[in-house]
PDB file of C-alpha atoms in Angstrom:
ATOM      1  CA  MET Q   1      16.558  71.969-120.947  1.00 39.00           C
ATOM      2  CA  ASN Q   2      18.328  73.709-123.800  1.00 43.00           C
ATOM      3  CA  THR Q   3      22.003  73.706-124.649  1.00 42.00           C
ATOM      4  CA  ALA Q   4      22.581  76.964-122.799  1.00 44.00           C
ATOM      5  CA  ALA Q   5      21.852  75.082-119.578  1.00 42.00           C
ATOM      6  CA  LEU Q   6      24.830  72.800-120.075  1.00 42.00           C
ATOM      7  CA  GLN Q   7      27.212  75.241-118.465  1.00 43.00           C
ATOM      8  CA  PRO Q   8      29.950  74.482-115.928  1.00 43.00           C
ATOM      9  CA  GLN Q   9      27.689  75.538-113.057  1.00 42.00           C
ATOM     10  CA  ASP Q  10      25.322  72.696-113.980  1.00 41.00           C
ATOM     11  CA  VAL Q  11      27.990  70.031-113.654  1.00 40.00           C
ATOM     12  CA  PRO Q  12      26.879  69.029-110.140  1.00 42.00           C
ATOM     13  CA  GLU Q  13      23.623  67.758-111.674  1.00 39.00           C
ATOM     14  CA  GLN Q  14      25.644  65.101-113.482  1.00 39.00           C
ATOM     15  CA  VAL Q  15      27.276  63.844-110.308  1.00 40.00           C
ATOM     16  CA  GLY Q  16      24.683  61.127-109.901  1.00 41.00           C
ATOM     17  CA  HIS Q  17      25.490  59.885-113.397  1.00 41.00           C
ATOM     18  CA  SER Q  18      29.232  59.702-112.921  1.00 41.00           C
ATOM     19  CA  ASP Q  19      30.993  61.094-109.894  1.00 42.00           C
ATOM     20  CA  ALA Q  20      34.405  59.735-110.813  1.00 44.00           C
ATOM     21  CA  GLY Q  21      35.952  62.918-112.098  1.00 42.00           C
ATOM     22  CA  THR Q  22      34.064  65.931-110.831  1.00 44.00           C
ATOM     23  CA  GLY Q  23      35.416  65.987-107.297  1.00 46.00           C
ATOM     24  CA  VAL Q  24      38.992  64.902-108.008  1.00 46.00           C
ATOM     25  CA  PRO Q  25      40.650  66.470-111.022  1.00 48.00           C
ATOM     26  CA  HIS Q  26      43.786  64.332-110.538  1.00 49.00           C
ATOM     27  CA  GLY Q  27      42.127  61.008-109.858  1.00 48.00           C
ATOM     28  CA  ALA Q  28      40.220  60.249-113.048  1.00 47.00           C
ATOM     29  CA  THR Q  29      41.067  60.892-116.664  1.00 48.00           C
ATOM     30  CA  ASP Q  30      37.700  62.294-117.719  1.00 48.00           C
ATOM     31  CA  SER Q  31      34.832  63.936-115.907  1.00 57.00           C
ATOM     32  CA  ALA Q  32      31.724  62.839-117.803  1.00 57.00           C
ATOM     33  CA  GLY Q  33      32.297  59.333-119.151  1.00 69.00           C
ATOM     34  CA  PRO Q  34      32.740  56.086-117.281  1.00 81.00           C
ATOM     35  CA  ALA Q  35      35.491  55.833-114.674  1.00 82.00           C
ATOM     36  CA  SER Q  36      39.053  55.294-115.874  1.00 87.00           C
ATOM     37  CA  ARG Q  37      40.255  51.761-116.472  1.00 88.00           C
ATOM     38  CA  ARG Q  38      42.622  52.007-113.520  1.00 88.00           C
ATOM     39  CA  ILE Q  39      39.741  52.685-111.124  1.00 88.00           C
ATOM     40  CA  ILE Q  40      37.628  49.862-112.573  1.00 90.00           C
ATOM     41  CA  VAL Q  41      40.509  47.366-112.362  1.00 92.00           C
ATOM     42  CA  GLY Q  42      41.226  48.382-108.775  1.00 91.00           C
ATOM     43  CA  TYR Q  43      37.538  48.127-107.854  1.00 92.00           C
ATOM     44  CA  GLY Q  44      37.167  44.657-109.349  1.00 93.00           C
ATOM     45  CA  PHE Q  45      40.233  43.370-107.559  1.00 95.00           C
ATOM     46  CA  TRP Q  46      39.100  45.028-104.324  1.00 95.00           C
ATOM     47  CA  LEU Q  47      35.857  43.002-104.563  1.00 95.00           C
ATOM     48  CA  PHE Q  48      37.929  39.811-104.931  1.00 96.00           C
ATOM     49  CA  LEU Q  49      40.028  40.769-101.908  1.00 96.00           C
ATOM     50  CA  LEU Q  50      36.920  41.391 -99.805  1.00 96.00           C
ATOM     51  CA  SER Q  51      35.561  37.953-100.696  1.00 96.00           C
ATOM     52  CA  ASP Q  52      38.945  36.513 -99.747  1.00 96.00           C
ATOM     53  CA  ILE Q  53      38.719  38.347 -96.398  1.00 96.00           C
ATOM     54  CA  ILE Q  54      35.231  36.888 -95.871  1.00 96.00           C
ATOM     55  CA  MET Q  55      36.703  33.411 -96.459  1.00 96.00           C
ATOM     56  CA  PHE Q  56      39.332  34.202 -93.823  1.00 97.00           C
ATOM     57  CA  SER Q  57      36.598  35.388 -91.457  1.00 97.00           C
ATOM     58  CA  ALA Q  58      35.124  31.862 -91.620  1.00 96.00           C
ATOM     59  CA  PHE Q  59      38.529  30.433 -90.635  1.00 96.00           C
ATOM     60  CA  PHE Q  60      38.790  32.994 -87.827  1.00 96.00           C
ATOM     61  CA  ALA Q  61      35.335  31.978 -86.597  1.00 96.00           C
ATOM     62  CA  THR Q  62      36.385  28.307 -86.676  1.00 95.00           C
ATOM     63  CA  TYR Q  63      39.541  29.087 -84.728  1.00 94.00           C
ATOM     64  CA  ALA Q  64      37.687  31.205 -82.168  1.00 93.00           C
ATOM     65  CA  VAL Q  65      35.159  28.417 -81.573  1.00 92.00           C
ATOM     66  CA  LEU Q  66      37.797  25.659 -81.347  1.00 92.00           C
ATOM     67  CA  SER Q  67      40.648  27.520 -79.609  1.00 89.00           C
ATOM     68  CA  GLY Q  68      39.792  25.865 -76.276  1.00 85.00           C
ATOM     69  CA  ALA Q  69      39.289  22.351 -77.709  1.00 87.00           C
ATOM     70  CA  THR Q  70      42.786  21.061 -76.973  1.00 86.00           C
ATOM     71  CA  ASP Q  71      41.739  17.452 -76.163  1.00 86.00           C
ATOM     72  CA  GLY Q  72      44.217  17.317 -73.270  1.00 88.00           C
ATOM     73  CA  GLY Q  73      47.026  18.376 -75.615  1.00 85.00           C
ATOM     74  CA  PRO Q  74      49.187  21.507 -75.583  1.00 89.00           C
ATOM     75  CA  THR Q  75      47.420  24.852 -75.300  1.00 88.00           C
ATOM     76  CA  ALA Q  76      48.095  28.077 -77.163  1.00 87.00           C
ATOM     77  CA  ALA Q  77      49.950  29.531 -74.178  1.00 86.00           C
ATOM     78  CA  GLN Q  78      52.346  26.550 -74.100  1.00 88.00           C
ATOM     79  CA  LEU Q  79      53.085  26.576 -77.841  1.00 89.00           C
ATOM     80  CA  PHE Q  80      53.391  30.105 -79.133  1.00 90.00           C
ATOM     81  CA  ASP Q  81      56.706  31.955 -79.181  1.00 89.00           C
ATOM     82  CA  THR Q  82      55.960  35.687 -79.114  1.00 90.00           C
ATOM     83  CA  ARG Q  83      59.492  36.626 -80.186  1.00 92.00           C
ATOM     84  CA  ASN Q  84      59.172  34.618 -83.412  1.00 93.00           C
ATOM     85  CA  VAL Q  85      55.791  36.226 -84.083  1.00 94.00           C
ATOM     86  CA  ALA Q  86      57.288  39.699 -83.560  1.00 95.00           C
ATOM     87  CA  LEU Q  87      59.993  38.887 -86.131  1.00 96.00           C
ATOM     88  CA  GLU Q  88      57.398  37.604 -88.623  1.00 96.00           C
ATOM     89  CA  THR Q  89      55.301  40.743 -88.084  1.00 96.00           C
ATOM     90  CA  ALA Q  90      58.302  43.005 -88.650  1.00 96.00           C
ATOM     91  CA  CYS Q  91      59.210  41.143 -91.873  1.00 96.00           C
ATOM     92  CA  LEU Q  92      55.692  41.405 -93.270  1.00 96.00           C
ATOM     93  CA  LEU Q  93      55.247  45.076 -92.319  1.00 96.00           C
ATOM     94  CA  ALA Q  94      58.601  45.981 -93.886  1.00 96.00           C
ATOM     95  CA  SER Q  95      57.658  43.944 -96.967  1.00 97.00           C
ATOM     96  CA  SER Q  96      54.371  45.850 -97.242  1.00 96.00           C
ATOM     97  CA  PHE Q  97      56.261  49.143 -96.973  1.00 96.00           C
ATOM     98  CA  ALA Q  98      58.759  48.047 -99.659  1.00 96.00           C
ATOM     99  CA  CYS Q  99      55.785  47.201-101.881  1.00 96.00           C
ATOM    100  CA  GLY Q 100      54.500  50.745-101.321  1.00 95.00           C
ATOM    101  CA  MET Q 101      57.904  52.120-102.339  1.00 95.00           C
ATOM    102  CA  ALA Q 102      57.669  49.929-105.461  1.00 96.00           C
ATOM    103  CA  SER Q 103      54.301  51.564-106.277  1.00 95.00           C
ATOM    104  CA  VAL Q 104      55.987  54.970-106.105  1.00 95.00           C
ATOM    105  CA  ALA Q 105      58.862  53.733-108.314  1.00 95.00           C
ATOM    106  CA  VAL Q 106      56.381  52.309-110.844  1.00 94.00           C
ATOM    107  CA  SER Q 107      54.454  55.590-110.992  1.00 93.00           C
ATOM    108  CA  GLU Q 108      57.813  57.294-111.667  1.00 93.00           C
ATOM    109  CA  ARG Q 109      58.648  54.619-114.293  1.00 94.00           C
ATOM    110  CA  ASN Q 110      62.035  54.028-112.680  1.00 93.00           C
ATOM    111  CA  GLN Q 111      63.150  50.520-113.660  1.00 94.00           C
ATOM    112  CA  MET Q 112      66.080  50.239-111.252  1.00 95.00           C
ATOM    113  CA  TRP Q 113      64.129  51.309-108.139  1.00 95.00           C
ATOM    114  CA  THR Q 114      61.137  49.229-109.189  1.00 95.00           C
ATOM    115  CA  GLN Q 115      63.285  46.100-109.375  1.00 96.00           C
ATOM    116  CA  LEU Q 116      65.173  46.890-106.161  1.00 97.00           C
ATOM    117  CA  THR Q 117      62.064  47.612-104.084  1.00 96.00           C
ATOM    118  CA  LEU Q 118      60.252  44.578-105.510  1.00 97.00           C
ATOM    119  CA  LEU Q 119      63.292  42.457-104.666  1.00 97.00           C
ATOM    120  CA  ALA Q 120      63.191  43.800-101.095  1.00 97.00           C
ATOM    121  CA  THR Q 121      59.445  43.023-100.959  1.00 97.00           C
ATOM    122  CA  GLY Q 122      60.128  39.463-102.080  1.00 97.00           C
ATOM    123  CA  VAL Q 123      63.109  38.838 -99.788  1.00 97.00           C
ATOM    124  CA  LEU Q 124      61.184  40.085 -96.729  1.00 97.00           C
ATOM    125  CA  GLY Q 125      58.135  38.043 -97.716  1.00 97.00           C
ATOM    126  CA  ALA Q 126      60.327  34.947 -98.138  1.00 97.00           C
ATOM    127  CA  ALA Q 127      61.887  35.611 -94.716  1.00 97.00           C
ATOM    128  CA  PHE Q 128      58.395  35.702 -93.228  1.00 97.00           C
ATOM    129  CA  LEU Q 129      57.540  32.434 -94.933  1.00 97.00           C
ATOM    130  CA  ALA Q 130      60.770  30.790 -93.736  1.00 97.00           C
ATOM    131  CA  LEU Q 131      60.018  31.809 -90.125  1.00 96.00           C
ATOM    132  CA  GLU Q 132      56.495  30.424 -90.428  1.00 96.00           C
ATOM    133  CA  ILE Q 133      57.655  27.112 -91.915  1.00 96.00           C
ATOM    134  CA  LYS Q 134      60.263  26.826 -89.155  1.00 95.00           C
ATOM    135  CA  GLU Q 135      57.551  27.409 -86.555  1.00 95.00           C
ATOM    136  CA  PHE Q 136      55.245  24.809 -88.143  1.00 95.00           C
ATOM    137  CA  ALA Q 137      58.078  22.266 -88.326  1.00 96.00           C
ATOM    138  CA  SER Q 138      58.961  22.795 -84.654  1.00 94.00           C
ATOM    139  CA  LEU Q 139      55.286  22.420 -83.662  1.00 94.00           C
ATOM    140  CA  VAL Q 140      54.971  19.149 -85.581  1.00 94.00           C
ATOM    141  CA  ALA Q 141      58.281  17.923 -84.112  1.00 94.00           C
ATOM    142  CA  ARG Q 142      56.927  18.593 -80.600  1.00 92.00           C
ATOM    143  CA  GLY Q 143      53.883  16.435 -81.331  1.00 90.00           C
ATOM    144  CA  ALA Q 144      51.602  19.449 -81.833  1.00 90.00           C
ATOM    145  CA  GLY Q 145      50.743  18.816 -85.483  1.00 90.00           C
ATOM    146  CA  PRO Q 146      47.373  19.572 -87.076  1.00 92.00           C
ATOM    147  CA  THR Q 147      46.042  16.109 -86.158  1.00 92.00           C
ATOM    148  CA  ARG Q 148      46.650  16.517 -82.397  1.00 92.00           C
ATOM    149  CA  SER Q 149      43.498  18.454 -81.494  1.00 92.00           C
ATOM    150  CA  ALA Q 150      40.682  20.522 -82.988  1.00 93.00           C
ATOM    151  CA  PHE Q 151      42.458  23.641 -81.722  1.00 93.00           C
ATOM    152  CA  LEU Q 152      45.621  22.767 -83.681  1.00 94.00           C
ATOM    153  CA  THR Q 153      43.644  21.809 -86.800  1.00 95.00           C
ATOM    154  CA  ALA Q 154      41.965  25.223 -86.769  1.00 95.00           C
ATOM    155  CA  PHE Q 155      45.306  26.931 -86.074  1.00 95.00           C
ATOM    156  CA  PHE Q 156      47.155  25.237 -88.939  1.00 96.00           C
ATOM    157  CA  THR Q 157      44.234  25.867 -91.316  1.00 96.00           C
ATOM    158  CA  LEU Q 158      44.007  29.578 -90.527  1.00 96.00           C
ATOM    159  CA  VAL Q 159      47.712  30.426 -90.384  1.00 96.00           C
ATOM    160  CA  GLY Q 160      48.603  27.958 -93.144  1.00 96.00           C
ATOM    161  CA  CYS Q 161      46.006  29.498 -95.459  1.00 97.00           C
ATOM    162  CA  HIS Q 162      47.608  32.889 -94.921  1.00 97.00           C
ATOM    163  CA  GLY Q 163      51.016  31.310 -95.617  1.00 97.00           C
ATOM    164  CA  LEU Q 164      49.682  29.819 -98.862  1.00 97.00           C
ATOM    165  CA  HIS Q 165      48.472  33.278 -99.898  1.00 97.00           C
ATOM    166  CA  ILE Q 166      51.969  34.649 -99.202  1.00 97.00           C
ATOM    167  CA  THR Q 167      53.494  31.844-101.295  1.00 97.00           C
ATOM    168  CA  ALA Q 168      51.167  32.630-104.197  1.00 97.00           C
ATOM    169  CA  GLY Q 169      51.978  36.323-103.754  1.00 97.00           C
ATOM    170  CA  LEU Q 170      55.720  35.604-103.999  1.00 97.00           C
ATOM    171  CA  LEU Q 171      55.199  33.749-107.299  1.00 97.00           C
ATOM    172  CA  TRP Q 172      53.083  36.648-108.567  1.00 97.00           C
ATOM    173  CA  LEU Q 173      55.792  39.082-107.421  1.00 97.00           C
ATOM    174  CA  GLY Q 174      58.414  37.194-109.436  1.00 96.00           C
ATOM    175  CA  THR Q 175      56.311  37.348-112.592  1.00 96.00           C
ATOM    176  CA  MET Q 176      55.695  41.082-112.025  1.00 96.00           C
ATOM    177  CA  MET Q 177      59.451  41.737-111.813  1.00 96.00           C
ATOM    178  CA  ALA Q 178      59.993  39.767-115.034  1.00 96.00           C
ATOM    179  CA  GLN Q 179      57.157  41.595-116.797  1.00 96.00           C
ATOM    180  CA  PHE Q 180      58.463  45.030-115.827  1.00 96.00           C
ATOM    181  CA  LEU Q 181      61.881  43.989-117.153  1.00 95.00           C
ATOM    182  CA  ALA Q 182      60.659  42.437-120.389  1.00 95.00           C
ATOM    183  CA  LYS Q 183      57.684  44.640-121.268  1.00 94.00           C
ATOM    184  CA  GLY Q 184      58.405  47.903-119.468  1.00 92.00           C
ATOM    185  CA  PHE Q 185      55.824  50.135-117.810  1.00 94.00           C
ATOM    186  CA  ARG Q 186      52.914  49.425-120.161  1.00 93.00           C
ATOM    187  CA  GLU Q 187      49.470  50.353-118.931  1.00 93.00           C
ATOM    188  CA  ASN Q 188      48.192  46.795-118.539  1.00 93.00           C
ATOM    189  CA  ILE Q 189      51.347  45.769-116.665  1.00 95.00           C
ATOM    190  CA  ARG Q 190      50.921  48.689-114.289  1.00 95.00           C
ATOM    191  CA  HIS Q 191      47.309  47.630-113.695  1.00 95.00           C
ATOM    192  CA  ARG Q 192      48.499  44.118-112.847  1.00 95.00           C
ATOM    193  CA  PHE Q 193      50.972  45.615-110.422  1.00 96.00           C
ATOM    194  CA  LEU Q 194      48.190  47.707-108.829  1.00 95.00           C
ATOM    195  CA  CYS Q 195      46.313  44.449-108.170  1.00 95.00           C
ATOM    196  CA  PHE Q 196      49.441  42.825-106.761  1.00 96.00           C
ATOM    197  CA  SER Q 197      50.101  45.703-104.352  1.00 96.00           C
ATOM    198  CA  LEU Q 198      46.471  45.603-103.156  1.00 95.00           C
ATOM    199  CA  PHE Q 199      46.827  41.831-102.630  1.00 97.00           C
ATOM    200  CA  TRP Q 200      50.076  42.212-100.691  1.00 96.00           C
ATOM    201  CA  HIS Q 201      48.770  44.993 -98.424  1.00 96.00           C
ATOM    202  CA  ALA Q 202      45.547  43.039 -97.768  1.00 96.00           C
ATOM    203  CA  LEU Q 203      47.610  40.011 -96.678  1.00 96.00           C
ATOM    204  CA  ASP Q 204      49.357  42.249 -94.156  1.00 96.00           C
ATOM    205  CA  ILE Q 205      45.951  43.329 -92.815  1.00 96.00           C
ATOM    206  CA  ILE Q 206      44.957  39.677 -92.344  1.00 97.00           C
ATOM    207  CA  TRP Q 207      48.260  39.069 -90.571  1.00 96.00           C
ATOM    208  CA  ILE Q 208      47.392  41.881 -88.106  1.00 96.00           C
ATOM    209  CA  ALA Q 209      44.260  39.952 -87.161  1.00 95.00           C
ATOM    210  CA  ILE Q 210      46.255  36.703 -86.877  1.00 95.00           C
ATOM    211  CA  PHE Q 211      49.041  38.011 -84.659  1.00 95.00           C
ATOM    212  CA  SER Q 212      46.597  39.920 -82.440  1.00 94.00           C
ATOM    213  CA  LEU Q 213      43.819  37.372 -82.016  1.00 92.00           C
ATOM    214  CA  VAL Q 214      45.686  34.070 -82.385  1.00 93.00           C
ATOM    215  CA  TYR Q 215      49.171  34.698 -81.031  1.00 93.00           C
ATOM    216  CA  LEU Q 216      48.992  37.625 -78.585  1.00 91.00           C
ATOM    217  CA  ASN Q 217      45.637  36.678 -77.055  1.00 87.00           C
ATOM    218  CA  GLY Q 218      46.570  32.979 -77.153  1.00 84.00           C
ATOM    219  CA  ALA Q 219      49.955  33.447 -75.488  1.00 79.00           C
ATOM    220  CA  ARG Q 220      48.272  35.147 -72.519  1.00 74.00           C
ATOM    221  CA  ALA Q 221      45.452  32.692 -71.895  1.00 61.00           C
TER     222      ALA Q 221
ATOM    223  CA  MET P   1      56.520  66.032-106.603  1.00 50.00           C
ATOM    224  CA  SER P   2      53.762  63.401-106.444  1.00 78.00           C
ATOM    225  CA  ALA P   3      56.452  60.790-105.790  1.00 84.00           C
ATOM    226  CA  VAL P   4      57.472  62.686-102.657  1.00 86.00           C
ATOM    227  CA  ARG P   5      53.831  62.866-101.548  1.00 85.00           C
ATOM    228  CA  GLY P   6      53.365  59.154-102.233  1.00 85.00           C
ATOM    229  CA  MET P   7      56.470  58.242-100.271  1.00 90.00           C
ATOM    230  CA  ARG P   8      55.402  60.472 -97.382  1.00 91.00           C
ATOM    231  CA  SER P   9      52.055  58.649 -97.200  1.00 91.00           C
ATOM    232  CA  TYR P  10      53.784  55.251 -96.998  1.00 94.00           C
ATOM    233  CA  LEU P  11      56.295  56.546 -94.428  1.00 95.00           C
ATOM    234  CA  VAL P  12      53.532  57.925 -92.198  1.00 95.00           C
ATOM    235  CA  GLY P  13      51.705  54.606 -92.543  1.00 94.00           C
ATOM    236  CA  LEU P  14      54.829  52.637 -91.664  1.00 95.00           C
ATOM    237  CA  GLY P  15      55.503  54.806 -88.604  1.00 96.00           C
ATOM    238  CA  LEU P  16      51.940  54.558 -87.265  1.00 96.00           C
ATOM    239  CA  ALA P  17      51.697  50.816 -87.996  1.00 96.00           C
ATOM    240  CA  THR P  18      55.015  50.192 -86.209  1.00 95.00           C
ATOM    241  CA  LEU P  19      53.777  52.148 -83.191  1.00 95.00           C
ATOM    242  CA  MET P  20      50.540  50.123 -83.092  1.00 94.00           C
ATOM    243  CA  THR P  21      52.401  46.818 -83.432  1.00 95.00           C
ATOM    244  CA  ILE P  22      54.840  47.660 -80.631  1.00 95.00           C
ATOM    245  CA  ALA P  23      51.939  48.828 -78.472  1.00 94.00           C
ATOM    246  CA  SER P  24      50.011  45.590 -78.913  1.00 93.00           C
ATOM    247  CA  PHE P  25      53.051  43.378 -78.237  1.00 93.00           C
ATOM    248  CA  TRP P  26      53.742  45.515 -75.166  1.00 92.00           C
ATOM    249  CA  ALA P  27      50.108  45.272 -74.009  1.00 91.00           C
ATOM    250  CA  ALA P  28      50.231  41.474 -74.319  1.00 89.00           C
ATOM    251  CA  GLN P  29      53.213  41.165 -71.978  1.00 86.00           C
ATOM    252  CA  THR P  30      52.829  43.975 -69.496  1.00 83.00           C
ATOM    253  CA  HIS P  31      51.189  43.775 -66.101  1.00 83.00           C
ATOM    254  CA  VAL P  32      50.517  47.508 -65.997  1.00 84.00           C
ATOM    255  CA  ILE P  33      47.105  47.120 -67.659  1.00 82.00           C
ATOM    256  CA  TYR P  34      44.209  45.578 -65.733  1.00 84.00           C
ATOM    257  CA  GLY P  35      44.200  41.907 -66.792  1.00 81.00           C
ATOM    258  CA  PRO P  36      40.726  41.492 -68.367  1.00 85.00           C
ATOM    259  CA  GLY P  37      41.300  44.760 -70.248  1.00 87.00           C
ATOM    260  CA  VAL P  38      44.297  43.405 -72.169  1.00 90.00           C
ATOM    261  CA  PRO P  39      42.346  41.479 -74.879  1.00 90.00           C
ATOM    262  CA  VAL P  40      40.205  44.569 -75.419  1.00 92.00           C
ATOM    263  CA  ALA P  41      43.344  46.708 -75.800  1.00 92.00           C
ATOM    264  CA  ILE P  42      44.824  44.221 -78.293  1.00 93.00           C
ATOM    265  CA  VAL P  43      41.627  44.155 -80.377  1.00 93.00           C
ATOM    266  CA  VAL P  44      41.342  47.946 -80.379  1.00 94.00           C
ATOM    267  CA  LEU P  45      45.002  48.324 -81.423  1.00 94.00           C
ATOM    268  CA  ALA P  46      44.511  45.720 -84.187  1.00 95.00           C
ATOM    269  CA  LEU P  47      41.444  47.551 -85.534  1.00 95.00           C
ATOM    270  CA  ALA P  48      43.343  50.852 -85.460  1.00 95.00           C
ATOM    271  CA  GLN P  49      46.277  49.312 -87.315  1.00 95.00           C
ATOM    272  CA  MET P  50      43.943  47.832 -89.952  1.00 95.00           C
ATOM    273  CA  GLY P  51      42.482  51.303 -90.460  1.00 94.00           C
ATOM    274  CA  ILE P  52      45.974  52.745 -90.863  1.00 95.00           C
ATOM    275  CA  HIS P  53      46.856  50.098 -93.451  1.00 95.00           C
ATOM    276  CA  LEU P  54      43.615  50.750 -95.343  1.00 94.00           C
ATOM    277  CA  VAL P  55      44.189  54.497 -95.512  1.00 93.00           C
ATOM    278  CA  PHE P  56      47.964  54.782 -95.999  1.00 93.00           C
ATOM    279  CA  PHE P  57      48.790  51.538 -97.869  1.00 93.00           C
ATOM    280  CA  LEU P  58      45.618  50.593 -99.749  1.00 91.00           C
ATOM    281  CA  HIS P  59      44.500  54.247-100.147  1.00 89.00           C
ATOM    282  CA  ILE P  60      40.880  53.503 -99.263  1.00 87.00           C
ATOM    283  CA  THR P  61      39.743  57.029 -98.434  1.00 79.00           C
ATOM    284  CA  THR P  62      36.528  59.016 -98.300  1.00 78.00           C
ATOM    285  CA  ALA P  63      37.335  60.812-101.565  1.00 78.00           C
ATOM    286  CA  PRO P  64      34.462  60.889-104.116  1.00 78.00           C
ATOM    287  CA  ASP P  65      36.272  58.501-106.513  1.00 78.00           C
ATOM    288  CA  ASN P  66      36.501  56.001-103.665  1.00 84.00           C
ATOM    289  CA  THR P  67      32.798  55.738-102.759  1.00 87.00           C
ATOM    290  CA  ASN P  68      32.371  52.347-104.413  1.00 89.00           C
ATOM    291  CA  ASN P  69      35.429  50.935-102.637  1.00 92.00           C
ATOM    292  CA  VAL P  70      34.210  52.174 -99.245  1.00 93.00           C
ATOM    293  CA  LEU P  71      30.713  50.764 -99.795  1.00 93.00           C
ATOM    294  CA  ALA P  72      32.147  47.382-100.815  1.00 94.00           C
ATOM    295  CA  LEU P  73      34.384  47.456 -97.736  1.00 94.00           C
ATOM    296  CA  ALA P  74      31.418  48.233 -95.487  1.00 95.00           C
ATOM    297  CA  PHE P  75      29.486  45.299 -96.954  1.00 95.00           C
ATOM    298  CA  GLY P  76      32.511  43.011 -96.544  1.00 96.00           C
ATOM    299  CA  ILE P  77      32.882  44.039 -92.895  1.00 95.00           C
ATOM    300  CA  LEU P  78      29.167  43.386 -92.324  1.00 96.00           C
ATOM    301  CA  ILE P  79      29.426  39.833 -93.738  1.00 96.00           C
ATOM    302  CA  ALA P  80      32.670  39.111 -91.854  1.00 96.00           C
ATOM    303  CA  CYS P  81      31.082  40.269 -88.559  1.00 95.00           C
ATOM    304  CA  LEU P  82      27.959  38.163 -89.219  1.00 96.00           C
ATOM    305  CA  VAL P  83      30.098  35.078 -89.893  1.00 96.00           C
ATOM    306  CA  ILE P  84      32.387  35.539 -86.870  1.00 95.00           C
ATOM    307  CA  PHE P  85      29.958  36.727 -84.190  1.00 95.00           C
ATOM    308  CA  GLY P  86      27.131  34.572 -85.513  1.00 96.00           C
ATOM    309  CA  SER P  87      29.330  31.459 -85.284  1.00 95.00           C
ATOM    310  CA  LEU P  88      30.536  32.352 -81.788  1.00 93.00           C
ATOM    311  CA  TRP P  89      27.004  33.025 -80.595  1.00 95.00           C
ATOM    312  CA  ILE P  90      25.513  29.826 -82.030  1.00 94.00           C
ATOM    313  CA  MET P  91      28.376  27.607 -80.871  1.00 92.00           C
ATOM    314  CA  ALA P  92      28.370  29.094 -77.367  1.00 91.00           C
ATOM    315  CA  ASN P  93      24.640  28.427 -77.207  1.00 91.00           C
ATOM    316  CA  LEU P  94      25.086  24.839 -78.426  1.00 90.00           C
ATOM    317  CA  ASN P  95      27.917  24.278 -75.934  1.00 85.00           C
ATOM    318  CA  HIS P  96      25.717  25.571 -73.136  1.00 86.00           C
ATOM    319  CA  ASN P  97      22.873  23.218 -74.036  1.00 86.00           C
ATOM    320  CA  MET P  98      25.175  20.222 -74.542  1.00 80.00           C
ATOM    321  CA  MET P  99      26.814  20.558 -71.129  1.00 62.00           C
ATOM    322  CA  PRO P 100      25.224  17.508 -69.422  1.00 65.00           C
ATOM    323  CA  ALA P 101      26.252  15.198 -72.296  1.00 56.00           C
ATOM    324  CA  ALA P 102      29.834  16.513 -72.147  1.00 54.00           C
ATOM    325  CA  HIS P 103      29.893  15.795 -68.418  1.00 60.00           C
ATOM    326  CA  MET P 104      28.694  12.258 -69.017  1.00 56.00           C
ATOM    327  CA  ALA P 105      31.326  11.676 -71.685  1.00 56.00           C
ATOM    328  CA  SER P 106      34.159  12.865 -69.439  1.00 57.00           C
ATOM    329  CA  ALA P 107      32.863  10.823 -66.503  1.00 52.00           C
ATOM    330  CA  ALA P 108      32.654   7.614 -68.535  1.00 48.00           C
TER     331      ALA P 108
END
């Protein structure tokens, strides 16, 4: 193949080598080289999130197997308060949406809206966490703590693990707000924020599975 | 311009996700739906809402620059399904075979 063959109409032949830029002129920075750093960072963090979801799937499997093993203790239908779960769900969904608004503000490099939307994300996430802690405390006070039965052990492990992720996410959120304030919208800071927003949205997806399979199905049984 | 498009995507996602959430909470409490069908409805609504979150919040799409993300997601779903349904299958089988011993334990 001579140099005359390297014309625009031959570009599709290079798709197998690197398809990052040819199909989407806005998505990647270049068409022939490796994918942009933003795409690689997002991909790497996406792999971490998927492994995290696989860990959660093991907890879901444990819960599904043990959900009937109440050892004569309280059952899911006697314990769960659907109204509280609806409030938690609303908080987390609104928090996820506020995080999306923060992504838009970051792409516009608007410091005030970035801080405001991140603050809203954090406040709603903290409200979710407060509701969950209140629920756990009331369960323990009613003698339905994690040591009561295998069902409650699996329940506290699964939902508590999600709560721990939210707690870690809130700490991460605080450092992101500080970094945007102190360092501005530098490229590496924006990449960190991309990872945070993926993390936060993925936690909302796991919560969908929790409120559907654990709470709604449990409250009916 | 792109900010408006970005915000519209999140707004559409929020609207659809809210609809799905309300629908599943409604399905859990109503008596309109045939009883054994309710868990199926809840699972289907949950899967739909997860798809909405993936597309509108996480921006996992079928665009060419997203192929790697979609493939990784497919592999993750495969492993998660193996773990969950494999565990349920094996444990149900064990439970079935252990039944006489469980009866003896409860009788004692």
